[in-house]
């Protein structure tokens, strides 16, 4: 799920932002200290921004985004020790696999060149394969000559990087994407559909689609499969917005997109003069405003920071409006949820007893689970849940709408509330994990870097543990063939992108690399003079080993080339002395 990163710098120019990028996070954290975590103080809390060997990052990390099941976490970091060869001195995008404890850098080009400027605000697909992000870098793809922030997509399986912020015809955007809004002063990066096919983002470019004449930022959706680009921030008749639109969030299937806009022409009757939250449904081409009272009356204050649930039925957002629900009298920023099916709006940032946050204690940065049950947010309030000890800091809370409870999420595995501010909470679609950034050093053991870190906290006690590593397999297309045959092997369960050693009768013949799903494929070649007999072929790595027997025998036909992957040769003189005949198979 998506998250917002607040920046204290005023956008003056791209050059100024580049120069000051490294200090932006420090200024955010110095504003007030931070904290975060999960429900009822149960479940484990682990640190995410680590090197694959467990070494902690040596600089700040932020912008977390979590996959649907909580396994993969994408984040941005200034640390240069999370992977080898990080020497660009810029913020990079990383992905952490919480099941295998591996960390990869993904803000790289197709030929694995590191970005020459900062990258930020990632979004990751459900299976962790696709990562969208914003970047100042000009060397991630060829012909990136616009010298502004662009949106990119990295395919972790294919190892390719694609420019997203371009037209259907491949024209590079002529203005910035992912630009901080002048009023809200926040960076909202791209969002991505569950399968990674669709990416939505904000852009000021006027050449991404035809007839873009509003001179304002718009919301666009890129189709990875077709390369097509469409504009989302339009009314139900396709008329462009007469104001800026920003902060997109996409449903799992990619058809419903929520966004904030100060346009007044997206729906009829928009006369409040404030930023509102809208949902555009591509299956009906209908645009509806959701930052409204249950009776449909419009809000009397700014509303923004939307996130739509994976099923598209719920939208959480923040608002200064005090007329969206009755009894809203704290006169500050609150978190709301809109049930689009029931057309009901509810206040989320409340205590178990329904009390609102203390006066002037803002609540913001909401994230919602797939079915709308859990909403996480950060707040300065000290009256939303018992146990507050570090007043005047940001804490992360989780609201269980089904149980009617609110609890701290910024806690350690033992339930201790973070001793500094936490923020940027995101919840996995399944509602089991909350990921957040924090300056706290008491959430996990041995947190000594004094930097902003990324944490994951399990919020439900009945959550199932990550699935075990699958049993490895190895199969062959033919068990026997005459010398000169080529045997095709395939296997599974060897781990994502992991090397697999191939042996023939205990003699190593090479390495096959598993794909994104842990599958391998290779061929074993024999020439006409290869010794007849049995050969035991074995594939092995840290995930396990599996074997498959083959036989070279003049009594059966030559098996022609088939299969895929690297080709290895059967070693000379290593066959067993006996042979296997399977006449019933080869008739």
XYZ file of C-alpha atoms in Angstrom:
587
model
C 0.000 0.000 0.000
C 1.029 3.576 -0.697
C 2.424 6.273 1.563
C 3.252 9.997 1.514
C 6.616 11.546 2.315
C 6.462 15.062 3.746
C 9.233 17.457 2.732
C 10.000 20.660 4.599
C 11.854 22.271 1.732
C 10.055 24.727 -0.522
C 10.208 23.758 -4.184
C 12.256 26.491 -5.790
C 13.907 24.634 -8.628
C 15.062 21.146 -9.505
C 18.648 22.202 -8.979
C 17.939 23.484 -5.472
C 16.083 20.302 -4.588
C 18.939 18.189 -5.891
C 21.431 20.080 -3.780
C 19.295 19.874 -0.652
C 17.889 16.376 -1.105
C 20.224 14.737 1.339
C 19.175 17.081 4.144
C 15.421 16.849 3.556
C 14.875 13.796 5.727
C 17.026 15.198 8.512
C 14.892 18.357 8.550
C 11.721 16.289 8.709
C 13.025 14.294 11.651
C 14.351 17.354 13.473
C 10.917 18.951 13.303
C 9.779 16.511 15.998
C 10.997 13.089 16.975
C 9.312 9.954 15.501
C 7.722 6.552 16.262
C 5.512 3.658 14.823
C 4.260 -0.017 14.789
C 0.998 -2.077 15.392
C -2.238 -3.221 17.026
C -2.608 -4.227 20.661
C 1.183 -4.341 20.996
C 1.246 -7.976 19.909
C 3.408 -9.629 17.290
C 6.977 -9.208 16.224
C 8.685 -6.011 15.146
C 11.659 -6.323 12.813
C 13.902 -3.830 11.074
C 13.707 -3.854 7.279
C 16.425 -1.521 5.976
C 19.263 -3.989 6.433
C 21.927 -5.438 4.221
C 21.361 -9.086 3.246
C 23.827 -10.128 5.960
C 21.889 -8.159 8.594
C 24.142 -5.084 8.754
C 22.161 -1.957 9.639
C 22.012 0.953 7.210
C 24.458 3.806 7.745
C 22.046 6.611 6.815
C 18.364 7.535 6.779
C 15.687 5.436 5.083
C 12.100 6.452 4.274
C 9.149 6.032 1.864
C 8.164 2.435 2.729
C 5.680 0.539 0.555
C 4.591 -3.016 1.393
C 3.335 -5.836 -0.811
C -0.119 -7.336 -0.247
C 1.098 -10.146 2.021
C 3.806 -8.127 3.763
C 6.673 -10.166 2.323
C 8.279 -7.471 0.171
C 9.044 -3.939 1.325
C 10.306 -1.228 -1.006
C 11.903 1.875 0.464
C 14.240 4.758 -0.292
C 17.545 5.166 1.510
C 20.595 7.387 1.699
C 22.596 4.454 3.100
C 25.471 3.302 0.900
C 26.111 -0.028 2.650
C 22.885 -1.924 1.940
C 24.313 -3.448 -1.241
C 27.797 -3.688 -2.688
C 28.938 -1.061 -5.168
C 26.692 1.768 -3.963
C 28.952 4.718 -4.716
C 26.645 7.303 -6.307
C 26.191 9.377 -3.153
C 22.458 9.629 -3.880
C 19.201 8.338 -2.471
C 18.382 4.920 -3.956
C 15.435 2.527 -4.006
C 15.756 -0.873 -2.357
C 13.583 -3.970 -1.969
C 13.745 -6.240 1.061
C 12.407 -9.795 0.957
C 11.353 -10.465 4.544
C 11.118 -14.194 3.905
C 14.653 -14.690 2.588
C 16.171 -11.599 4.283
C 17.711 -10.425 1.016
C 18.034 -6.786 -0.041
C 18.359 -5.503 -3.605
C 18.849 -2.063 -5.133
C 16.351 -1.435 -7.935
C 16.961 2.203 -8.927
C 19.367 1.064 -11.615
C 19.384 0.895 -15.395
C 18.825 -2.236 -17.449
C 22.601 -2.723 -17.603
C 22.714 -2.312 -13.794
C 24.257 1.169 -13.793
C 23.410 3.032 -10.597
C 21.384 6.220 -10.891
C 23.363 9.433 -11.166
C 20.863 11.396 -9.044
C 18.352 10.727 -6.271
C 15.438 8.308 -6.543
C 12.479 8.235 -4.162
C 8.844 7.233 -3.470
C 8.677 3.569 -4.581
C 5.616 1.364 -5.085
C 5.812 -2.432 -5.411
C 3.523 -5.025 -6.993
C 1.953 -7.787 -4.935
C 4.554 -10.421 -5.830
C 7.496 -8.042 -5.488
C 8.448 -8.243 -9.158
C 7.666 -4.700 -10.330
C 8.795 -1.512 -8.595
C 7.732 1.952 -9.738
C 9.576 4.993 -8.427
C 10.450 8.639 -9.069
C 13.956 9.749 -9.950
C 16.058 12.730 -10.889
C 18.507 10.332 -12.568
C 19.150 10.831 -16.277
C 20.968 7.554 -16.947
C 18.364 4.923 -16.061
C 17.055 4.722 -19.630
C 18.351 5.941 -22.965
C 17.346 9.369 -24.299
C 16.177 10.765 -20.957
C 16.889 14.354 -21.915
C 14.129 16.339 -20.195
C 16.216 17.039 -17.053
C 13.235 16.732 -14.710
C 11.922 14.141 -12.281
C 10.516 11.130 -14.134
C 8.701 7.938 -13.177
C 10.364 4.583 -13.870
C 9.427 0.913 -13.587
C 11.953 -1.769 -12.703
C 11.221 -5.421 -13.495
C 13.131 -7.481 -10.929
C 12.626 -10.664 -12.910
C 13.844 -9.389 -16.273
C 16.287 -6.849 -14.799
C 14.914 -4.098 -17.035
C 14.106 -0.450 -16.374
C 11.363 1.345 -18.309
C 10.441 5.019 -18.479
C 6.812 5.373 -17.402
C 6.250 9.133 -17.664
C 6.022 9.219 -21.441
C 3.262 9.268 -24.022
C 1.750 6.251 -25.757
C 4.097 7.004 -28.645
C 7.191 7.110 -26.450
C 7.524 10.885 -26.186
C 9.293 11.828 -22.953
C 7.290 14.053 -20.628
C 8.071 17.742 -21.081
C 7.672 18.626 -17.405
C 8.191 17.206 -13.959
C 6.401 14.207 -12.480
C 6.215 13.533 -8.699
C 6.609 17.234 -7.958
C 5.871 18.454 -4.406
C 2.618 20.369 -4.281
C 3.149 24.029 -3.458
C 0.327 24.081 -0.908
C 0.644 20.702 0.773
C 4.436 20.507 0.435
C 4.486 16.731 0.139
C 5.796 14.206 -2.328
C 3.385 11.540 -3.465
C 4.990 9.011 -5.718
C 3.438 6.602 -8.193
C 1.108 3.777 -7.247
C 0.916 0.349 -8.875
C -1.787 -2.263 -9.456
C -1.544 -5.672 -7.809
C -0.077 -7.396 -10.877
C 2.194 -4.494 -11.773
C 0.451 -3.838 -15.079
C -0.852 -0.343 -14.314
C 1.060 2.582 -12.817
C -0.623 5.839 -11.833
C 1.279 9.033 -11.179
C 1.081 12.808 -11.101
C 2.702 14.910 -13.804
C 2.854 18.493 -14.989
C 3.794 17.310 -18.489
C 1.410 18.404 -21.237
C 2.561 15.939 -23.898
C 1.662 12.605 -22.277
C -1.825 12.628 -23.826
C -3.507 14.760 -26.444
C -5.423 17.958 -25.664
C -3.791 18.545 -22.287
C -4.342 22.285 -22.046
C -5.043 22.987 -18.381
C -1.479 24.002 -17.434
C -1.811 21.993 -14.226
C -0.670 18.707 -12.786
C -2.796 15.741 -13.820
C -3.124 12.077 -12.895
C -2.142 9.549 -15.559
C -2.290 5.766 -15.864
C 0.371 3.837 -17.771
C -0.336 0.345 -19.115
C 2.820 -1.759 -18.973
C 1.408 -4.390 -21.326
C 0.387 -2.043 -24.136
C 2.547 0.999 -23.422
C -0.547 3.205 -23.579
C -1.138 6.296 -21.449
C -4.476 7.778 -20.398
C -5.429 10.728 -18.228
C -7.422 9.955 -15.083
C -8.141 13.405 -13.631
C -11.161 14.146 -15.822
C -14.880 14.425 -15.173
C -17.386 11.744 -16.117
C -17.547 13.150 -19.654
C -13.784 13.185 -20.122
C -13.394 16.950 -19.640
C -10.013 17.865 -18.166
C -9.731 19.300 -14.667
C -9.536 23.075 -14.297
C -7.059 22.757 -11.437
C -4.204 20.616 -10.200
C -4.631 16.931 -9.336
C -2.193 14.906 -7.252
C -1.655 11.996 -4.813
C -3.006 9.065 -6.881
C -3.891 5.672 -5.394
C -4.996 2.674 -7.483
C -7.136 -0.356 -6.664
C -5.739 -3.859 -7.062
C -7.253 -4.502 -10.490
C -6.225 -1.060 -11.748
C -9.655 0.268 -12.689
C -10.455 2.621 -9.795
C -8.119 5.483 -8.974
C -8.457 7.878 -6.057
C -6.749 11.269 -6.138
C -6.864 14.742 -4.632
C -7.651 17.797 -6.722
C -8.383 21.484 -6.303
C -10.350 21.462 -9.558
C -13.960 22.604 -9.293
C -15.333 20.976 -12.451
C -14.821 17.257 -11.852
C -18.294 16.854 -10.346
C -21.348 19.070 -10.343
C -21.955 21.211 -7.287
C -18.309 21.572 -6.270
C -18.418 25.048 -4.792
C -16.385 24.806 -1.602
C -13.181 26.206 -3.078
C -11.106 23.518 -1.361
C -9.036 20.534 -2.391
C -11.268 17.449 -2.477
C -10.798 13.705 -2.918
C -12.212 11.959 -5.989
C -12.423 8.450 -7.438
C -12.414 7.843 -11.189
C -13.800 4.465 -12.276
C -12.412 3.370 -15.637
C -15.009 0.637 -16.049
C -17.767 3.266 -16.114
C -15.715 6.436 -16.804
C -17.503 7.927 -13.815
C -15.844 10.443 -11.458
C -17.234 10.844 -7.938
C -16.245 12.999 -5.000
C -15.722 11.001 -1.802
C -14.629 13.678 0.688
C -18.243 14.424 1.532
C -20.687 13.904 4.393
C -22.808 10.755 4.351
C -25.682 12.923 3.146
C -23.575 14.117 0.222
C -22.834 17.646 1.442
C -19.354 18.892 0.579
C -16.596 19.461 3.096
C -15.798 22.913 4.444
C -12.025 22.391 4.486
C -9.130 20.885 2.555
C -9.161 17.105 1.999
C -6.232 15.131 0.596
C -3.890 12.122 1.102
C -6.315 9.536 -0.309
C -5.661 5.809 -0.386
C -8.109 3.400 -1.969
C -8.469 -0.155 -0.695
C -7.443 -3.007 -2.960
C -11.086 -3.935 -3.515
C -11.865 -0.328 -4.456
C -14.737 0.000 -1.984
C -13.061 2.137 0.680
C -11.097 5.386 0.525
C -9.233 6.846 3.488
C -8.173 10.481 3.473
C -7.352 13.389 5.772
C -9.355 16.567 6.060
C -9.533 19.900 7.833
C -13.299 19.877 7.280
C -15.372 19.717 10.467
C -18.703 18.955 8.798
C -18.028 15.492 7.335
C -19.347 13.824 10.501
C -21.288 15.192 13.437
C -19.395 16.223 16.556
C -16.069 16.987 14.845
C -14.946 19.848 17.057
C -11.179 19.436 17.494
C -10.530 21.987 14.738
C -7.622 20.146 13.196
C -6.589 17.562 10.624
C -8.402 14.223 11.030
C -8.502 10.855 9.258
C -11.723 9.701 7.585
C -12.887 6.680 5.613
C -15.524 6.658 2.900
C -17.505 3.485 2.258
C -18.247 3.883 -1.441
C -20.735 1.030 -1.446
C -22.835 2.371 1.421
C -22.087 6.059 0.691
C -21.141 6.571 4.326
C -18.284 8.634 5.798
C -16.726 7.816 9.176
C -14.167 9.486 11.430
C -11.272 7.080 11.983
C -8.810 9.001 14.163
C -10.628 8.426 17.462
C -10.021 6.450 20.657
C -11.862 3.316 21.787
C -14.409 5.591 23.445
C -14.816 7.716 20.342
C -12.817 10.650 21.696
C -11.189 12.881 19.101
C -7.480 13.744 19.198
C -6.391 16.557 21.473
C -6.904 20.033 20.082
C -4.182 20.911 17.541
C -2.991 17.285 17.445
C -3.050 16.492 13.745
C -3.641 12.981 12.418
C -2.515 12.098 8.917
C -0.834 9.632 6.484
C -3.611 7.010 6.480
C -3.367 3.551 4.924
C -6.161 0.975 4.654
C -6.339 -2.813 4.469
C -7.996 -4.534 1.524
C -11.411 -4.929 3.138
C -11.420 -1.591 4.958
C -11.282 -3.125 8.428
C -7.906 -1.750 9.517
C -6.738 1.837 9.064
C -3.301 2.969 10.187
C -2.243 6.586 10.581
C 0.217 8.769 12.434
C -0.747 11.374 14.979
C 0.616 13.765 17.577
C -2.375 12.956 19.803
C -1.663 11.453 23.226
C -5.242 10.475 24.056
C -6.049 7.904 21.362
C -4.710 4.890 23.262
C -3.335 4.243 26.759
C 0.380 4.087 27.422
C 1.676 7.365 25.971
C 5.008 8.288 27.536
C 6.701 10.369 24.850
C 4.347 13.306 24.407
C 4.760 15.784 21.569
C 5.990 13.103 19.180
C 4.435 11.370 16.212
C 3.127 7.874 16.921
C 1.547 5.331 14.626
C -1.896 4.012 15.475
C -4.116 1.304 14.049
C -7.880 1.522 14.108
C -9.810 -1.751 13.975
C -13.152 -0.632 12.576
C -14.746 -3.997 13.220
C -13.779 -4.128 16.900
C -14.020 -0.372 17.435
C -10.550 -0.185 18.973
C -7.502 2.019 18.492
C -4.020 0.938 19.567
C -0.407 1.971 19.246
C 1.417 0.453 16.330
C 4.777 2.076 17.028
C 5.871 -0.531 19.528
C 8.582 -3.131 19.936
C 7.929 -6.870 19.961
C 7.519 -6.547 23.716
C 4.995 -3.724 23.452
C 7.303 -0.803 24.286
C 6.281 2.430 22.558
C 8.981 3.954 20.381
C 11.093 6.578 22.128
C 11.188 8.898 19.122
C 8.765 9.823 16.377
C 7.464 7.343 13.829
C 5.590 8.038 10.612
C 4.762 6.904 7.051
C 2.709 3.875 8.149
C 1.485 1.488 5.462
C -0.548 -1.665 6.026
C -0.421 -4.807 3.933
C -3.614 -5.557 2.034
C -4.232 -8.688 4.108
C -4.188 -6.577 7.278
C -1.371 -8.494 8.954
C 1.633 -6.181 8.762
C 2.286 -2.490 9.325
C 5.469 -0.994 7.928
C 6.688 2.454 8.932
C 9.728 4.673 9.343
C 11.046 5.765 12.714
C 13.924 7.462 14.504
C 13.226 5.347 17.599
C 16.118 3.166 18.752
C 14.152 0.936 21.143
C 11.933 -0.942 18.680
C 14.508 -3.644 17.955
C 17.742 -4.713 19.591
C 21.100 -3.284 18.491
C 19.671 -0.214 16.761
C 22.744 1.978 17.082
C 22.884 3.908 13.807
C 20.968 6.970 15.083
C 19.211 7.085 11.710
C 15.673 6.909 10.466
C 14.908 3.217 9.857
C 12.134 1.110 8.347
C 10.275 -1.353 10.571
C 7.645 -4.038 10.039
C 5.242 -5.032 12.778
C 2.840 -7.959 12.777
C -0.542 -6.763 13.943
C -2.590 -9.947 14.274
C -1.800 -12.904 16.484
C -3.611 -15.354 14.230
C -1.534 -14.463 11.207
C 0.030 -17.423 9.491
C 3.826 -17.371 9.239
C 5.417 -16.913 5.827
C 5.111 -20.076 3.779
C 8.075 -22.420 4.116
C 10.588 -22.673 1.346
C 9.014 -25.022 -1.206
C 10.469 -28.480 -1.725
C 12.863 -28.446 -4.650
C 12.071 -30.547 -7.704
C 13.891 -31.680 -10.822
C 12.309 -33.351 -13.842
C 13.550 -34.339 -17.285
C 11.650 -34.607 -20.556
C 13.069 -38.060 -21.467
C 14.637 -40.672 -19.220
C 16.591 -42.392 -22.007
C 18.090 -41.572 -25.372
C 20.858 -42.656 -27.681
C 24.249 -40.910 -27.468
C 23.876 -37.538 -29.199
C 20.620 -36.780 -27.365
C 19.875 -33.470 -25.644
C 17.897 -33.805 -22.413
C 15.785 -30.896 -21.128
C 15.515 -30.412 -17.357
C 13.260 -28.167 -15.298
C 12.976 -27.612 -11.581
C 11.293 -25.475 -8.945
C 11.722 -24.246 -5.388
C 15.320 -23.007 -5.667
C 14.706 -19.442 -4.492
C 14.214 -16.183 -6.301
C 17.107 -15.448 -8.709
C 19.374 -17.879 -6.851
C 22.323 -19.811 -8.371
C 21.862 -23.578 -8.618
C 24.782 -25.977 -9.042
C 24.270 -28.749 -11.603
C 26.027 -32.097 -11.119
C 26.236 -35.191 -13.313
C 27.263 -38.266 -11.323
C 28.698 -35.913 -8.661
C 30.750 -33.952 -11.216
C 29.862 -30.251 -11.341
C 29.072 -29.199 -14.909
C 27.893 -25.613 -14.352
C 25.505 -23.174 -12.717
C 21.870 -22.491 -13.619
C 20.172 -19.389 -12.218
C 16.631 -19.629 -10.897
C 14.114 -17.104 -12.187
C 11.911 -14.743 -10.188
C 9.682 -17.642 -9.093
C 12.566 -19.949 -8.125
C 12.303 -22.104 -11.250
C 15.253 -23.403 -13.263
C 15.648 -24.782 -16.771
C 18.709 -26.222 -18.486
C 19.749 -28.752 -21.114
C 22.235 -31.602 -20.932
C 23.995 -32.431 -24.187
C 25.707 -35.665 -25.171
C 27.701 -36.342 -28.305
C 27.671 -39.507 -30.334
C 30.746 -40.853 -28.554
C 29.477 -40.379 -25.002
C 29.642 -43.537 -22.932
C 26.423 -45.508 -22.623
C 25.010 -46.060 -19.151
C 23.132 -44.316 -16.361
C 23.739 -40.709 -15.292
C 22.335 -39.132 -12.123
C 21.706 -35.421 -12.677
C 21.436 -33.287 -9.523
C 20.452 -29.641 -8.983
C 21.448 -28.192 -5.626
C 21.644 -24.960 -3.631
C 20.883 -23.802 -0.095
C 17.157 -24.439 -0.625
C 17.740 -28.144 -1.203
C 18.710 -30.730 -3.763
C 16.822 -32.891 -6.247
C 17.956 -35.556 -8.709
C 16.704 -37.149 -11.893
C 18.219 -40.205 -13.649
C 18.799 -40.475 -17.388
C 20.265 -43.250 -19.519
C 22.261 -43.208 -22.745
C 21.461 -46.308 -24.752
C 21.754 -47.174 -28.433
C 18.489 -49.118 -28.115
C 16.393 -45.919 -28.030
C 16.165 -42.999 -30.467
C 18.277 -39.855 -30.385
C 16.382 -37.178 -28.500
C 16.571 -33.846 -30.390
C 17.222 -30.414 -28.893
C 14.371 -29.045 -26.768
C 13.835 -27.062 -23.590
C 15.464 -23.786 -22.613
C 18.195 -22.330 -20.451
C 21.940 -22.960 -20.452
C 23.332 -26.108 -22.060
C 25.795 -28.304 -20.178
C 27.793 -31.262 -21.470
C 27.781 -34.767 -20.048
C 31.306 -35.414 -18.741
C 33.265 -38.146 -20.445
C 33.879 -41.404 -18.609
C 31.577 -40.917 -15.620
C 28.686 -43.216 -16.558
C 27.679 -46.066 -14.342
C 28.568 -49.491 -15.757
C 25.014 -50.728 -16.012
C 22.181 -49.605 -18.245
C 18.441 -49.174 -17.886
C 16.026 -50.432 -20.522
C 12.453 -49.208 -20.504
C 10.959 -50.748 -23.663
C 7.355 -50.182 -22.612
C 7.917 -46.421 -22.584
C 9.556 -46.095 -25.983
C 7.334 -48.140 -28.250
